[in-house]
mmCIF file of C-alpha atoms in Angstrom:
data_model
loop_
_atom_site.group_PDB
_atom_site.id
_atom_site.type_symbol
_atom_site.label_atom_id
_atom_site.label_comp_id
_atom_site.label_asym_id
_atom_site.label_seq_id
_atom_site.Cartn_x
_atom_site.Cartn_y
_atom_site.Cartn_z
ATOM 1 C CA UNK A 4 57.632 81.318 105.958
ATOM 2 C CA UNK A 5 56.289 84.733 106.835
ATOM 3 C CA UNK A 6 58.564 87.622 107.751
ATOM 4 C CA UNK A 7 58.340 91.410 108.049
ATOM 5 C CA UNK A 8 60.526 93.564 105.784
ATOM 6 C CA UNK A 9 61.283 97.239 106.495
ATOM 7 C CA UNK A 10 62.870 99.824 104.195
ATOM 8 C CA UNK A 11 64.574 103.082 105.187
ATOM 9 C CA UNK A 12 65.820 106.360 103.680
ATOM 10 C CA UNK A 13 66.724 106.258 99.953
ATOM 11 C CA UNK A 14 65.519 102.652 99.703
ATOM 12 C CA UNK A 15 62.130 103.431 101.241
ATOM 13 C CA UNK A 16 61.664 106.246 98.725
ATOM 14 C CA UNK A 17 62.677 104.006 95.798
ATOM 15 C CA UNK A 18 60.238 101.181 96.609
ATOM 16 C CA UNK A 19 57.615 103.636 97.828
ATOM 17 C CA UNK A 20 56.673 101.978 101.101
ATOM 18 C CA UNK A 21 58.228 101.470 104.490
ATOM 19 C CA UNK A 22 57.170 97.975 105.534
ATOM 20 C CA UNK A 23 55.442 94.829 104.328
ATOM 21 C CA UNK A 24 54.670 91.268 105.409
ATOM 22 C CA UNK A 25 55.958 88.718 102.906
ATOM 23 C CA UNK A 26 55.498 84.965 102.584
ATOM 24 C CA UNK A 27 58.812 83.593 101.338
ATOM 25 C CA UNK A 28 59.240 80.571 99.058
ATOM 26 C CA UNK A 29 61.416 77.759 100.457
ATOM 27 C CA UNK A 30 64.333 78.834 98.269
ATOM 28 C CA UNK A 31 64.747 82.060 100.290
ATOM 29 C CA UNK A 32 66.835 81.269 103.357
ATOM 30 C CA UNK A 33 69.242 84.168 103.865
ATOM 31 C CA UNK A 34 69.811 87.848 103.009
ATOM 32 C CA UNK A 35 71.383 87.072 99.607
ATOM 33 C CA UNK A 36 68.476 84.902 98.447
ATOM 34 C CA UNK A 37 65.951 87.417 99.836
ATOM 35 C CA UNK A 38 67.623 90.202 97.808
ATOM 36 C CA UNK A 39 67.556 87.993 94.694
ATOM 37 C CA UNK A 40 63.869 87.174 95.237
ATOM 38 C CA UNK A 41 62.906 90.848 95.769
ATOM 39 C CA UNK A 42 64.923 91.825 92.648
ATOM 40 C CA UNK A 43 62.472 89.830 90.521
ATOM 41 C CA UNK A 44 59.726 92.356 91.314
ATOM 42 C CA UNK A 45 60.846 94.705 88.537
ATOM 43 C CA UNK A 46 63.366 97.237 87.347
ATOM 44 C CA UNK A 47 63.302 99.448 90.466
ATOM 45 C CA UNK A 48 63.924 96.478 92.754
ATOM 46 C CA UNK A 49 66.547 94.988 90.470
ATOM 47 C CA UNK A 50 68.443 98.302 90.314
ATOM 48 C CA UNK A 51 68.187 98.657 94.086
ATOM 49 C CA UNK A 52 69.672 95.271 94.964
ATOM 50 C CA UNK A 53 71.985 94.739 91.975
ATOM 51 C CA UNK A 54 73.127 98.313 91.353
ATOM 52 C CA UNK A 55 76.243 100.205 92.437
ATOM 53 C CA UNK A 56 74.897 101.515 95.736
ATOM 54 C CA UNK A 57 75.520 99.593 98.943
ATOM 55 C CA UNK A 58 72.466 98.125 100.691
ATOM 56 C CA UNK A 59 72.931 97.144 104.329
ATOM 57 C CA UNK A 60 70.703 94.638 106.127
ATOM 58 C CA UNK A 61 69.595 94.019 109.704
ATOM 59 C CA UNK A 62 67.726 91.065 111.194
ATOM 60 C CA UNK A 63 65.784 91.760 114.398
ATOM 61 C CA UNK A 64 67.670 95.054 114.973
ATOM 62 C CA UNK A 65 71.180 93.618 114.457
ATOM 63 C CA UNK A 66 73.387 94.471 111.471
ATOM 64 C CA UNK A 67 74.098 91.298 109.466
ATOM 65 C CA UNK A 68 76.002 90.229 106.350
ATOM 66 C CA UNK A 69 74.547 88.595 103.240
ATOM 67 C CA UNK A 70 74.974 85.048 104.547
ATOM 68 C CA UNK A 71 72.854 85.610 107.676
ATOM 69 C CA UNK A 72 69.944 83.151 107.726
ATOM 70 C CA UNK A 73 66.321 84.220 108.036
ATOM 71 C CA UNK A 74 63.790 82.526 110.353
ATOM 72 C CA UNK A 75 59.988 82.643 110.473
ATOM 73 C CA UNK A 76 58.739 85.827 112.118
ATOM 74 C CA UNK A 77 62.008 87.729 111.656
ATOM 75 C CA UNK A 78 62.060 91.483 111.074
ATOM 76 C CA UNK A 79 64.441 92.141 108.190
ATOM 77 C CA UNK A 80 65.429 95.728 107.320
ATOM 78 C CA UNK A 81 67.196 97.126 104.257
ATOM 79 C CA UNK A 82 68.879 100.533 104.336
ATOM 80 C CA UNK A 83 71.801 102.562 102.925
ATOM 81 C CA UNK A 84 75.061 103.046 104.879
ATOM 82 C CA UNK A 85 74.249 105.164 107.947
ATOM 83 C CA UNK A 86 74.964 108.911 108.165
ATOM 84 C CA UNK A 87 74.071 109.998 111.715
ATOM 85 C CA UNK A 88 76.089 111.993 114.225
ATOM 86 C CA UNK B 11 73.890 105.088 131.193
ATOM 87 C CA UNK B 12 71.429 107.447 129.524
ATOM 88 C CA UNK B 13 70.435 106.939 125.877
ATOM 89 C CA UNK B 14 67.823 109.199 124.283
ATOM 90 C CA UNK B 15 66.585 109.515 120.699
ATOM 91 C CA UNK B 16 64.296 112.533 120.513
ATOM 92 C CA UNK B 17 63.071 115.342 118.272
ATOM 93 C CA UNK B 18 63.400 117.988 121.030
ATOM 94 C CA UNK B 19 66.585 119.969 121.613
ATOM 95 C CA UNK B 20 68.771 119.266 124.665
ATOM 96 C CA UNK B 21 70.590 121.507 127.154
ATOM 97 C CA UNK B 22 74.267 120.532 127.344
ATOM 98 C CA UNK B 23 74.748 122.306 130.669
ATOM 99 C CA UNK B 24 71.827 120.421 132.288
ATOM 100 C CA UNK B 25 73.106 117.093 130.999
ATOM 101 C CA UNK B 26 76.678 117.695 132.190
ATOM 102 C CA UNK B 27 75.439 118.798 135.616
ATOM 103 C CA UNK B 28 73.364 115.613 135.963
ATOM 104 C CA UNK B 29 76.396 113.505 135.112
ATOM 105 C CA UNK B 30 78.717 115.502 137.361
ATOM 106 C CA UNK B 31 76.431 115.137 140.372
ATOM 107 C CA UNK B 32 75.954 111.375 139.951
ATOM 108 C CA UNK B 33 79.160 110.269 141.675
ATOM 109 C CA UNK B 34 81.894 111.732 143.935
ATOM 110 C CA UNK B 35 84.491 109.691 142.030
ATOM 111 C CA UNK B 36 84.178 111.738 138.826
ATOM 112 C CA UNK B 37 87.334 113.685 138.055
ATOM 113 C CA UNK B 38 86.629 114.393 134.381
ATOM 114 C CA UNK B 39 83.647 115.019 132.111
ATOM 115 C CA UNK B 40 84.358 114.954 128.369
ATOM 116 C CA UNK B 41 81.600 115.886 125.945
ATOM 117 C CA UNK B 42 81.086 116.221 122.190
ATOM 118 C CA UNK B 43 78.248 118.131 120.507
ATOM 119 C CA UNK B 44 77.584 117.672 116.778
ATOM 120 C CA UNK B 45 75.875 120.515 114.891
ATOM 121 C CA UNK B 46 74.098 121.036 111.573
ATOM 122 C CA UNK B 47 76.628 122.862 109.427
ATOM 123 C CA UNK B 48 76.989 124.306 105.952
ATOM 124 C CA UNK B 49 78.387 121.561 103.738
ATOM 125 C CA UNK B 50 78.443 122.975 100.211
ATOM 126 C CA UNK B 51 78.006 126.286 98.461
ATOM 127 C CA UNK B 52 74.419 125.112 98.100
ATOM 128 C CA UNK B 53 72.931 126.552 101.308
ATOM 129 C CA UNK B 54 71.154 124.081 103.569
ATOM 130 C CA UNK B 55 67.720 125.227 104.629
ATOM 131 C CA UNK B 56 66.848 122.221 106.761
ATOM 132 C CA UNK B 57 68.168 118.762 107.550
ATOM 133 C CA UNK B 58 65.893 115.775 108.164
ATOM 134 C CA UNK B 59 67.118 112.877 110.273
ATOM 135 C CA UNK B 60 65.401 109.529 109.806
ATOM 136 C CA UNK B 61 66.113 106.530 112.051
ATOM 137 C CA UNK B 62 65.080 102.936 112.701
ATOM 138 C CA UNK B 63 63.135 103.020 115.999
ATOM 139 C CA UNK B 64 64.119 100.110 118.214
ATOM 140 C CA UNK B 65 67.350 99.306 116.405
ATOM 141 C CA UNK B 66 68.696 102.827 117.004
ATOM 142 C CA UNK B 67 68.347 102.612 120.789
ATOM 143 C CA UNK B 68 69.746 99.052 120.834
ATOM 144 C CA UNK B 69 72.714 100.085 118.724
ATOM 145 C CA UNK B 70 73.503 103.128 120.935
ATOM 146 C CA UNK B 71 73.240 100.991 124.091
ATOM 147 C CA UNK B 72 75.674 98.464 122.644
ATOM 148 C CA UNK B 73 78.173 101.171 121.651
ATOM 149 C CA UNK B 74 77.994 102.797 125.112
ATOM 150 C CA UNK B 75 78.366 99.389 126.778
ATOM 151 C CA UNK B 76 81.470 98.647 124.686
ATOM 152 C CA UNK B 77 83.002 101.956 125.821
ATOM 153 C CA UNK B 78 82.210 101.180 129.481
ATOM 154 C CA UNK B 79 83.816 97.746 129.132
ATOM 155 C CA UNK B 80 86.887 98.912 127.257
ATOM 156 C CA UNK B 81 87.892 101.988 129.248
ATOM 157 C CA UNK B 82 87.787 102.838 132.923
ATOM 158 C CA UNK B 83 84.854 105.240 132.593
ATOM 159 C CA UNK B 84 82.003 105.791 135.048
ATOM 160 C CA UNK B 85 78.987 106.806 132.991
ATOM 161 C CA UNK B 86 77.841 107.675 129.462
ATOM 162 C CA UNK B 87 75.078 109.939 128.123
ATOM 163 C CA UNK B 88 74.111 109.844 124.435
ATOM 164 C CA UNK B 89 71.316 112.071 123.088
ATOM 165 C CA UNK B 90 70.636 112.029 119.331
ATOM 166 C CA UNK B 91 67.949 114.128 117.700
ATOM 167 C CA UNK B 92 65.711 113.057 114.817
ATOM 168 C CA UNK B 93 63.222 114.913 112.632
ATOM 169 C CA UNK B 94 63.709 118.313 111.053
ATOM 170 C CA UNK B 95 66.700 120.449 112.123
ATOM 171 C CA UNK B 96 68.032 123.827 111.008
ATOM 172 C CA UNK B 97 71.512 125.207 110.399
ATOM 173 C CA UNK B 98 73.553 125.419 113.656
ATOM 174 C CA UNK B 99 71.056 123.222 115.562
ATOM 175 C CA UNK B 100 72.463 120.602 117.908
ATOM 176 C CA UNK B 101 72.239 117.043 116.494
ATOM 177 C CA UNK B 102 74.020 114.848 118.998
ATOM 178 C CA UNK B 103 75.538 114.917 122.489
ATOM 179 C CA UNK B 104 77.991 112.326 123.771
ATOM 180 C CA UNK B 105 79.243 112.855 127.327
ATOM 181 C CA UNK B 106 81.499 110.535 129.320
ATOM 182 C CA UNK B 107 82.625 110.690 132.959
ATOM 183 C CA UNK B 108 85.712 109.077 134.469
ATOM 184 C CA UNK B 109 88.185 109.481 137.296
ATOM 185 C CA UNK B 110 90.921 110.655 134.891
ATOM 186 C CA UNK B 111 90.596 112.577 131.639
ATOM 187 C CA UNK B 112 92.458 110.179 129.336
ATOM 188 C CA UNK B 113 89.836 107.398 129.520
ATOM 189 C CA UNK B 114 86.966 109.853 129.054
ATOM 190 C CA UNK B 115 88.574 111.430 125.946
ATOM 191 C CA UNK B 116 89.150 108.030 124.343
ATOM 192 C CA UNK B 117 85.699 106.663 125.191
ATOM 193 C CA UNK B 118 83.950 109.803 123.893
ATOM 194 C CA UNK B 119 85.782 109.654 120.559
ATOM 195 C CA UNK B 120 85.191 105.903 120.244
ATOM 196 C CA UNK B 121 81.447 106.351 120.819
ATOM 197 C CA UNK B 122 81.185 109.085 118.160
ATOM 198 C CA UNK B 123 83.215 107.105 115.607
ATOM 199 C CA UNK B 124 81.093 103.991 116.132
ATOM 200 C CA UNK B 125 77.832 105.938 116.216
ATOM 201 C CA UNK B 126 78.610 107.443 112.803
ATOM 202 C CA UNK B 127 79.119 104.025 111.171
ATOM 203 C CA UNK B 128 76.821 101.691 113.157
ATOM 204 C CA UNK B 129 73.741 103.523 114.458
ATOM 205 C CA UNK B 130 70.847 103.545 111.960
ATOM 206 C CA UNK B 131 70.377 107.280 111.279
ATOM 207 C CA UNK B 132 70.128 108.833 107.813
ATOM 208 C CA UNK B 133 70.462 112.540 106.967
ATOM 209 C CA UNK B 134 68.654 114.271 104.142
ATOM 210 C CA UNK B 135 69.604 117.844 103.217
ATOM 211 C CA UNK B 136 67.035 120.279 101.913
ATOM 212 C CA UNK B 137 68.468 123.209 99.915
ATOM 213 C CA UNK B 138 66.962 125.858 97.683
ATOM 214 C CA UNK B 139 67.812 123.580 94.724
ATOM 215 C CA UNK B 140 66.085 120.501 96.091
ATOM 216 C CA UNK B 141 66.751 117.674 98.502
ATOM 217 C CA UNK B 142 69.257 114.829 98.639
ATOM 218 C CA UNK B 143 70.362 112.050 100.977
ATOM 219 C CA UNK B 144 73.780 112.560 102.557
ATOM 220 C CA UNK B 145 76.254 109.904 101.352
ATOM 221 C CA UNK B 146 78.258 107.887 103.864
ATOM 222 C CA UNK B 147 81.956 108.830 103.914
ATOM 223 C CA UNK B 148 84.865 106.387 103.782
ATOM 224 C CA UNK B 149 86.752 108.651 106.221
ATOM 225 C CA UNK B 150 84.128 107.750 108.850
ATOM 226 C CA UNK B 151 84.673 104.029 108.193
ATOM 227 C CA UNK B 152 88.418 104.534 108.650
ATOM 228 C CA UNK B 153 87.856 106.459 111.890
ATOM 229 C CA UNK B 154 85.736 103.595 113.195
ATOM 230 C CA UNK B 155 88.140 100.864 112.037
ATOM 231 C CA UNK B 156 91.087 102.309 113.965
ATOM 232 C CA UNK B 157 89.390 101.221 117.209
ATOM 233 C CA UNK B 158 89.244 97.569 116.165
ATOM 234 C CA UNK B 159 91.121 95.381 118.584
ATOM 235 C CA UNK B 160 94.180 93.668 117.128
ATOM 236 C CA UNK B 161 94.642 89.972 117.848
#
């Protein structure tokens, strides 16, 4: 299935782009499996999703936890803990 | 309810007057203004605020709606700036109106505490020694958690 993935702040700078369209294999069904799949892209990605720093996720503009399932056409975003205000 | 995410500055006096004039039932207006301040010995030259367009506005609407549901308040204004800001610039305005002050104080503090932990904004500080992303603070999580409703 095809989805859109967005990256923000420190994470955007680490991966070096802000958004992409990806075609997921059937094994990717939720945030945890998406993180695992993206981690296979190389050292930067592996460090990002398996390192010490917290990565938050949103699906279609709503904050979600790692077990949230992903549907075709979803907009998934990865970002660090927020620091506004 | 008025929710704005903008790069331009805002005039607190104008915003409070708009709120004040919106209803004869208002007995109290409580407001909070957050500013860019000196954090370390390493002087800040500028601060950049990044956000997630679409999710930011949705998140602020939801927080304001929760405040309106939970306390007897009449109206809420939230204005949050993005882009490049300088020391002492205004970052955020939260203003709440109610018949009595107690509800407006509580709702205003609730909105700020939730905004700081839920709304997708990220600060980056630029100093003479380089730039770095501001780290989220556990004290902000604690401030937000104290509003959680007990079963």
